[in-house]
CSV table of C-alpha atoms in Angstrom, one decimal:
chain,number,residue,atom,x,y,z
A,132,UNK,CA,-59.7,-14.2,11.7
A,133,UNK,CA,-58.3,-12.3,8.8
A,134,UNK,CA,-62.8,-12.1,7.6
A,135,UNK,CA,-63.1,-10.6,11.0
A,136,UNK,CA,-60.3,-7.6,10.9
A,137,UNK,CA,-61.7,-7.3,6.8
A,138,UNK,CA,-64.8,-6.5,8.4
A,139,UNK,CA,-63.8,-4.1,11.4
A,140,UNK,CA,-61.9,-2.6,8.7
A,141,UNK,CA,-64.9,-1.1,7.1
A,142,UNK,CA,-66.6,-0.2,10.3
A,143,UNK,CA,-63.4,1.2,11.0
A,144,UNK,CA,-63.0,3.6,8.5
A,145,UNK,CA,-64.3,6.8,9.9
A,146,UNK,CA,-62.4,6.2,12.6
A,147,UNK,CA,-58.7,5.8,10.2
A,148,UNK,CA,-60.0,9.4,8.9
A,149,UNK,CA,-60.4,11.1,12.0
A,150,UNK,CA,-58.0,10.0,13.9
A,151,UNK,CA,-54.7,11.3,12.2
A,152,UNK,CA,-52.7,13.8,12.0
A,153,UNK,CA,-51.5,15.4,15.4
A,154,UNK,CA,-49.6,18.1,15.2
A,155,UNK,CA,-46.6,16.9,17.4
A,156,UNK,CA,-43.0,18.5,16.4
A,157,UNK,CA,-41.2,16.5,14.3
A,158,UNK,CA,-38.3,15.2,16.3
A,159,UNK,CA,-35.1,18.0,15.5
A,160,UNK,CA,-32.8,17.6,18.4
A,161,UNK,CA,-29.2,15.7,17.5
A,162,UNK,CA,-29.8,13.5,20.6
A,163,UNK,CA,-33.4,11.9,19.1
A,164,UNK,CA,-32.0,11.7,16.0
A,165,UNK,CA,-28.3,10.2,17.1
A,166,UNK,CA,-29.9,7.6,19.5
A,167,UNK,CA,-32.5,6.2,17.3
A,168,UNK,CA,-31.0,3.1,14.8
A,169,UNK,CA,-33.6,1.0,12.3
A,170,UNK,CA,-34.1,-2.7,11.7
A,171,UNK,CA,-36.3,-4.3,8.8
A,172,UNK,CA,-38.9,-6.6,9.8
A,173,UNK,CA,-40.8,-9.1,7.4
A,174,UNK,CA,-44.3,-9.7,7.7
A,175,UNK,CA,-45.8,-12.8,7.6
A,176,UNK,CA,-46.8,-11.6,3.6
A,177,UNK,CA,-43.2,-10.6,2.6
A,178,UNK,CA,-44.1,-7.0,3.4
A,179,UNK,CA,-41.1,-4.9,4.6
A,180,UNK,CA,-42.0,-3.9,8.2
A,181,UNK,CA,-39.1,-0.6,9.1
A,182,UNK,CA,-38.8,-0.3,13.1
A,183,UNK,CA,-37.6,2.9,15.2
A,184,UNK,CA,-35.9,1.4,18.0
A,185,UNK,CA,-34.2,3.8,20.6
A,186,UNK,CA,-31.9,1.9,22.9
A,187,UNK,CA,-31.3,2.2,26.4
A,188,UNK,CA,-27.9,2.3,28.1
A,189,UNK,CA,-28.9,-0.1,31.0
A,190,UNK,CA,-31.8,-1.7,29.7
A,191,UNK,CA,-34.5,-3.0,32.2
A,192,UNK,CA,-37.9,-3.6,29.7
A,193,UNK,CA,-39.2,-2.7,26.0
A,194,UNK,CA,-41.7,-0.6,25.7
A,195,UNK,CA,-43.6,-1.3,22.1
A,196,UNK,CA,-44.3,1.6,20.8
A,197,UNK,CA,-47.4,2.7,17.9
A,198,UNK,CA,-47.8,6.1,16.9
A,199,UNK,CA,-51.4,7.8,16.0
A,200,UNK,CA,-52.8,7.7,12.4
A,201,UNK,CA,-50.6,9.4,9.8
A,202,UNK,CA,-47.9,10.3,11.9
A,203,UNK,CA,-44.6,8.7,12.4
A,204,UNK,CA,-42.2,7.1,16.0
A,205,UNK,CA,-39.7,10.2,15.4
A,206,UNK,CA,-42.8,12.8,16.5
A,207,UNK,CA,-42.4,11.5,19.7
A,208,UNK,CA,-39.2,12.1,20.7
A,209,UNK,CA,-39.4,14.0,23.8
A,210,UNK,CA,-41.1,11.5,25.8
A,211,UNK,CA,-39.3,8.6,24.2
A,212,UNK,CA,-36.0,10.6,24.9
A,213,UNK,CA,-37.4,10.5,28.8
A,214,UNK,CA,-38.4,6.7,28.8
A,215,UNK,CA,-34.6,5.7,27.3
A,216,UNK,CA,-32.8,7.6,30.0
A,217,UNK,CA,-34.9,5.7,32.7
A,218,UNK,CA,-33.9,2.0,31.3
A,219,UNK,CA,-36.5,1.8,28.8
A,220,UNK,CA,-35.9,0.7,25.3
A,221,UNK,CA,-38.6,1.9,22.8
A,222,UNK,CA,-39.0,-0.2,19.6
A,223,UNK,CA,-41.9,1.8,17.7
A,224,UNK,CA,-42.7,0.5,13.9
A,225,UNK,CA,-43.5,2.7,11.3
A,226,UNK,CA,-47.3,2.0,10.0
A,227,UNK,CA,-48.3,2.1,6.7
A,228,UNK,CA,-51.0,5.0,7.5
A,229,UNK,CA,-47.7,7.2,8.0
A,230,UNK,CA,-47.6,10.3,5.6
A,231,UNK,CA,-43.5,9.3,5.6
A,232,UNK,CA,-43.9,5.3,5.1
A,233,UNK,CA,-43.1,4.8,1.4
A,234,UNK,CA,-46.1,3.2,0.7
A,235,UNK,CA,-48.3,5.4,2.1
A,236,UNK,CA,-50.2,6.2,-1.3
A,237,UNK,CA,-50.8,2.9,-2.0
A,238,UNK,CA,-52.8,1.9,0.9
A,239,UNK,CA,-56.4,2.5,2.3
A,240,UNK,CA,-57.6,2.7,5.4
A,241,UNK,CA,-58.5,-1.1,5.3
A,242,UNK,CA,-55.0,-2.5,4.3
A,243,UNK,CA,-53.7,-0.1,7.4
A,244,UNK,CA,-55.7,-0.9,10.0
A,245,UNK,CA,-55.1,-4.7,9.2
A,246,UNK,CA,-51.4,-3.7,8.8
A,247,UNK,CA,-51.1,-1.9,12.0
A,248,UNK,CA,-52.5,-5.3,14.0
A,249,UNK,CA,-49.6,-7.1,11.9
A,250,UNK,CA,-46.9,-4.8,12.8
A,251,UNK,CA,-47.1,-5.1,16.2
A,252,UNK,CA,-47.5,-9.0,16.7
A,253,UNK,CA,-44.0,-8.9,14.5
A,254,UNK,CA,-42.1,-6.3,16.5
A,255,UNK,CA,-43.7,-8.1,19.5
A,256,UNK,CA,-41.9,-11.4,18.7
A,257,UNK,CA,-38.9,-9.5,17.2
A,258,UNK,CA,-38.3,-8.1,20.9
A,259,UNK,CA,-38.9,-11.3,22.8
A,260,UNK,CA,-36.4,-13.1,21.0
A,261,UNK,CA,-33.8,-10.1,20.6
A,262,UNK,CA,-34.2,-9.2,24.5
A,263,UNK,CA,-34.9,-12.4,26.0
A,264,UNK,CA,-36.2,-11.8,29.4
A,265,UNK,CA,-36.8,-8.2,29.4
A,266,UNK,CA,-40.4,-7.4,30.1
A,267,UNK,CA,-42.7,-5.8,27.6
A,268,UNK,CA,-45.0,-2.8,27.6
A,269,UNK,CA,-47.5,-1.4,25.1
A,270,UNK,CA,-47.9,2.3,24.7
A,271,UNK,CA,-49.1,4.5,21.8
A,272,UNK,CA,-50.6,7.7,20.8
A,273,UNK,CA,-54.1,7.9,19.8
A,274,UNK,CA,-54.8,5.5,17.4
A,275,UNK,CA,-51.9,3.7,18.5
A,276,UNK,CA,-53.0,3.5,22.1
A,277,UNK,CA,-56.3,1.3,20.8
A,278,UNK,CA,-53.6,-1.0,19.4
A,279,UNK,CA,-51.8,-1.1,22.5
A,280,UNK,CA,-55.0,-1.7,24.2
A,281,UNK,CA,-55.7,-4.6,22.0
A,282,UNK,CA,-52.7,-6.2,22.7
A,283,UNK,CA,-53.5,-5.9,26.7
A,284,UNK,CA,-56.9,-7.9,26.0
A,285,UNK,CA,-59.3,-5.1,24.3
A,286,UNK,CA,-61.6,-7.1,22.0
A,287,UNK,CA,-62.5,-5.1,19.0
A,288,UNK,CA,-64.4,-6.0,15.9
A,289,UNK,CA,-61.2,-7.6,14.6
A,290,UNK,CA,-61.3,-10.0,17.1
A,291,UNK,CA,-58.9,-11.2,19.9
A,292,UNK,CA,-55.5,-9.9,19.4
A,293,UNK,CA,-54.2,-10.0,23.2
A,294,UNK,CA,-50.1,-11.0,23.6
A,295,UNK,CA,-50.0,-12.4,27.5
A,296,UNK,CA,-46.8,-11.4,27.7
A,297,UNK,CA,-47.6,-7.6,28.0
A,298,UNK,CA,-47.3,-6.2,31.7
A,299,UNK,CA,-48.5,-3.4,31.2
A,300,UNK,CA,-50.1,-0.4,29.5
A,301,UNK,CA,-49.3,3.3,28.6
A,302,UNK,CA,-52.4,4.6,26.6
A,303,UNK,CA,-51.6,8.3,25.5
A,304,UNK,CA,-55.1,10.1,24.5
A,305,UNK,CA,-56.8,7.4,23.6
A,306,UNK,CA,-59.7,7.2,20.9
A,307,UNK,CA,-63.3,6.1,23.5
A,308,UNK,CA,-65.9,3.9,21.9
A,309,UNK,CA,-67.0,3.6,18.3
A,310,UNK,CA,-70.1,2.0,17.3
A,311,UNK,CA,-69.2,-1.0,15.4
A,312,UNK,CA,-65.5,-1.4,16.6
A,313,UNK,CA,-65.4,-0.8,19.7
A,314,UNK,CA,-68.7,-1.3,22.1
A,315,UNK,CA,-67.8,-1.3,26.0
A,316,UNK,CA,-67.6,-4.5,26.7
A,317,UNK,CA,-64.5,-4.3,24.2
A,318,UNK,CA,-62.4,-3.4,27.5
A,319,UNK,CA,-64.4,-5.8,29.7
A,320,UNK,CA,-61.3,-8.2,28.8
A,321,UNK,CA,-58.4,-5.5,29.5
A,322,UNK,CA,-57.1,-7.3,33.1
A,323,UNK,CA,-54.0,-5.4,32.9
A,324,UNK,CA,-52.6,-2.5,34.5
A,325,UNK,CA,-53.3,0.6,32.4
A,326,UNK,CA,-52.3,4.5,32.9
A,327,UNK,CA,-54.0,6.4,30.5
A,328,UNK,CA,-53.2,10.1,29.6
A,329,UNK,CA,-55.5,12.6,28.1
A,330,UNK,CA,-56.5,16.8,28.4
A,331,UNK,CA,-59.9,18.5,29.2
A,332,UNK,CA,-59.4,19.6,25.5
A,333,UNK,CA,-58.6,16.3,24.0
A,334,UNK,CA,-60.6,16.7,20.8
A,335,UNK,CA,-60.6,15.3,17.3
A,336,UNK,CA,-62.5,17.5,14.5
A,337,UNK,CA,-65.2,15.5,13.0
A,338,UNK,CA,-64.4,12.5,15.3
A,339,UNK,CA,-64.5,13.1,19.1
A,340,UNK,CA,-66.4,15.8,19.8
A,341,UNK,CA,-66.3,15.7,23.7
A,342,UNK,CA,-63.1,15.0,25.4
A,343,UNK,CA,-65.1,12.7,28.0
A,344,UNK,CA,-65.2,9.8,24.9
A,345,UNK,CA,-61.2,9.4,26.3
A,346,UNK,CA,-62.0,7.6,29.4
A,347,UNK,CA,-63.7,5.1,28.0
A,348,UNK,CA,-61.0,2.4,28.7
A,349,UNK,CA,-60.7,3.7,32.0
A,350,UNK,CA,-64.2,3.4,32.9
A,351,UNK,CA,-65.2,0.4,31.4
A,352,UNK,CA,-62.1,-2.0,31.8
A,353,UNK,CA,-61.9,-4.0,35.3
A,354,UNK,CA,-61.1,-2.2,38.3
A,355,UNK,CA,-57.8,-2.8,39.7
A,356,UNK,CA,-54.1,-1.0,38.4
A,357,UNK,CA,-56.2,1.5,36.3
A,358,UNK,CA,-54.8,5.2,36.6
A,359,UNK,CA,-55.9,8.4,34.5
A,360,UNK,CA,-54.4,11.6,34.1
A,361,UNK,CA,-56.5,14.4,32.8
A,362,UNK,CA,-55.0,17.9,32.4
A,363,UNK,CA,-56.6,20.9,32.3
A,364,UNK,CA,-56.2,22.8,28.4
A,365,UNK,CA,-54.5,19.7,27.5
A,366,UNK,CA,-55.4,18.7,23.6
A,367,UNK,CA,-54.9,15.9,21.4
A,368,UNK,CA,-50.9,16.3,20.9
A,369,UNK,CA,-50.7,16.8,24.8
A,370,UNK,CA,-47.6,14.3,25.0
A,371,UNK,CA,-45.8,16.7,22.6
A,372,UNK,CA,-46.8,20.1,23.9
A,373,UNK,CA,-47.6,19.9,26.9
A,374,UNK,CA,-45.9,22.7,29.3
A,375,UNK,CA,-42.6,22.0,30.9
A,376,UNK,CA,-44.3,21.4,34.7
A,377,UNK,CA,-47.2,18.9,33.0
A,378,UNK,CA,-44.6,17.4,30.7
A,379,UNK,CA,-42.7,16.5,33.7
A,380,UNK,CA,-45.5,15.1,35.7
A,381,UNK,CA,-46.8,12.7,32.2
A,382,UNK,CA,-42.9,11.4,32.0
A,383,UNK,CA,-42.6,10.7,35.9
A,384,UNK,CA,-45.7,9.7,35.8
A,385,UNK,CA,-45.5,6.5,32.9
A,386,UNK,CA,-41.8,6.2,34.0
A,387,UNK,CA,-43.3,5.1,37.7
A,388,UNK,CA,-46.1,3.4,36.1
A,389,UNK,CA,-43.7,1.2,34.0
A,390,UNK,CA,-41.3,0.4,36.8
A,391,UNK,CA,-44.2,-0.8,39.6
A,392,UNK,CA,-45.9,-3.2,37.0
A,393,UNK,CA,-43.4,-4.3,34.3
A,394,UNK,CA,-40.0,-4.1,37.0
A,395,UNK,CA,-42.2,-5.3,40.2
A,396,UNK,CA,-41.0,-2.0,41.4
A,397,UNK,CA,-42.4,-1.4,45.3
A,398,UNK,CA,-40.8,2.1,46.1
A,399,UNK,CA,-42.6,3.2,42.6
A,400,UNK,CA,-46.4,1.4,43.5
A,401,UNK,CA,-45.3,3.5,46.5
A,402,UNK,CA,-45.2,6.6,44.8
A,403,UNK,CA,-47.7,6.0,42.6
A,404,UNK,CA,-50.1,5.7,45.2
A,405,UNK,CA,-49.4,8.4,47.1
A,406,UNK,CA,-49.0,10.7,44.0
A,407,UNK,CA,-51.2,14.1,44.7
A,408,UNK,CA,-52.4,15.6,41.6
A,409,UNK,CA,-51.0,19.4,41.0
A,410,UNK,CA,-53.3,22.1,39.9
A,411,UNK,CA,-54.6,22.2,37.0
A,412,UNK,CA,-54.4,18.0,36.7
A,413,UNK,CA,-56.9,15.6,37.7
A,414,UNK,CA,-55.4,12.1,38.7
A,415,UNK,CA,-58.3,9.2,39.0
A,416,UNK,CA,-57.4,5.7,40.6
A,417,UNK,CA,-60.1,2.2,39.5
């Protein structure tokens, strides 16, 4: 196993380069920054793992949470700070591609991407037995919504890394396919329910070149509790800066999405299904 994430490692590398650096607002507000608390983790190797975890009051599932390449949890407050007040706990760790991980110089892109994979099978145990019986949902942010998507069943190069008990998926601009890494039978495996977000402008200089390569897990997963949002001028850091009227629809949105397949939530399927999509968004059903 470990030969086969060394080796989609070095396919992967391009990928490491491109895919960093969104240019969300760092997280300023006194609520973000009074709600969040930290835990230390250990990896299996004795490596320190630090975890952002934002509680909510009346918890009702954990949502694990892996930010895009070079950035950090804390970027992402304004839609975290909309999950917590809904009953969802985020527990997001910081990666060792982060510009504020201490570490950061010391590692390549090889050591991160292997890293990253690590992190979350940790925090993913760490939460089952810290909130025993709460159900668990993947999410992240470009980079990090490929890892998410690997831990609902995606089969990259680095092999298998699925966790059964995810219910379901919140995939936030996600990177589409890349030759070597990701092929599109890597999705063939992804059985669970996935909402993935993304803007007619969702581009990466020097890495995705037509906003189109975002669907990829939408298209080429199973049919069945597969939902994309697509809206119109949005760009790469579209879950930080997206208007107030789009913002709103993306929170209600995942917030619904969570609740029908992680809480078994009718009244939110309900609304789900019926949801019409407002101008300017385009909302696409598998």
């Amino acid at each position: 196993m470990i030969h086969r994430i060394l080796i989609a490692s070095v396919f992967a590398l391009s990928l490491c380069g491109a895919m960093g650096r969104p240019a969300l607002a760092q997280a300023t507000t006194e609520t973000a920054a009074a709600a969040v608390r930290q835990v230390e983790l250990t990896a299996p190797d004795g490596r320190a793992i630090t975890v952002n975890v934002w509680p909510a009051t009346d918890e009702r599932a954990v949502i694990v949470f892996s930010h895009g390449w070079n950035s950090d949890p804390a970027r992402y407050h304004r839609i975290i700070d909309a999950w917590t007040a809904q009953g969802f706990t985020v527990v997001a760790p910081l990666h060792l591609d982060s510009l504020l991980h201490p570490r950061h110089a010391e590692a390549d892109e090889r050591s991160a991407f292997i890293t990253r994979i690590v992190d979350l099978a940790v925090v993913r145990g760490h939460v089952q037995a810290s909130h025993p019986g709460k159900p668990l949902i993947a999410a992240g942010h470009s980079f990090g919504s490929l890892n998410a998507l690997m831990s609902a069943g995606a089969v990259t190069l680095a092999g298998p890394q699925g966790d059964p008990a995810i219910k379901a998926v919140v995939a936030l601009s996600s990177p589409g396919l890349i030759p070597g890494v990701v092929s599109p039978a890597a999705f063939a495996t992804v059985s669970t329910p996935v909402l993935m977000v993304t803007g007619d402008a969702d581009l990466v200089p020097g890495f995705v070149t037509d906003p189109r390569d975002h669907r990829a897990a939408f298209e080429a997963s199973p049919a069945g509790d597969k939902m994309l949002i697509t809206v119109a001028g949005g760009d790469h850091s579209l879950v930080g800066n997206a208007q107030a009227d789009d913002f709103a629809l993306i929170a209600a949105t995942t917030i619904d999405f969570m609740r029908a397949y992680a809480l078994d939530d009718a009244a939110a399927r309900t609304r789900l299904d019926a949801l019409a999509a407002p101008d300017g968004v385009t909302i696409e059903r598998r």
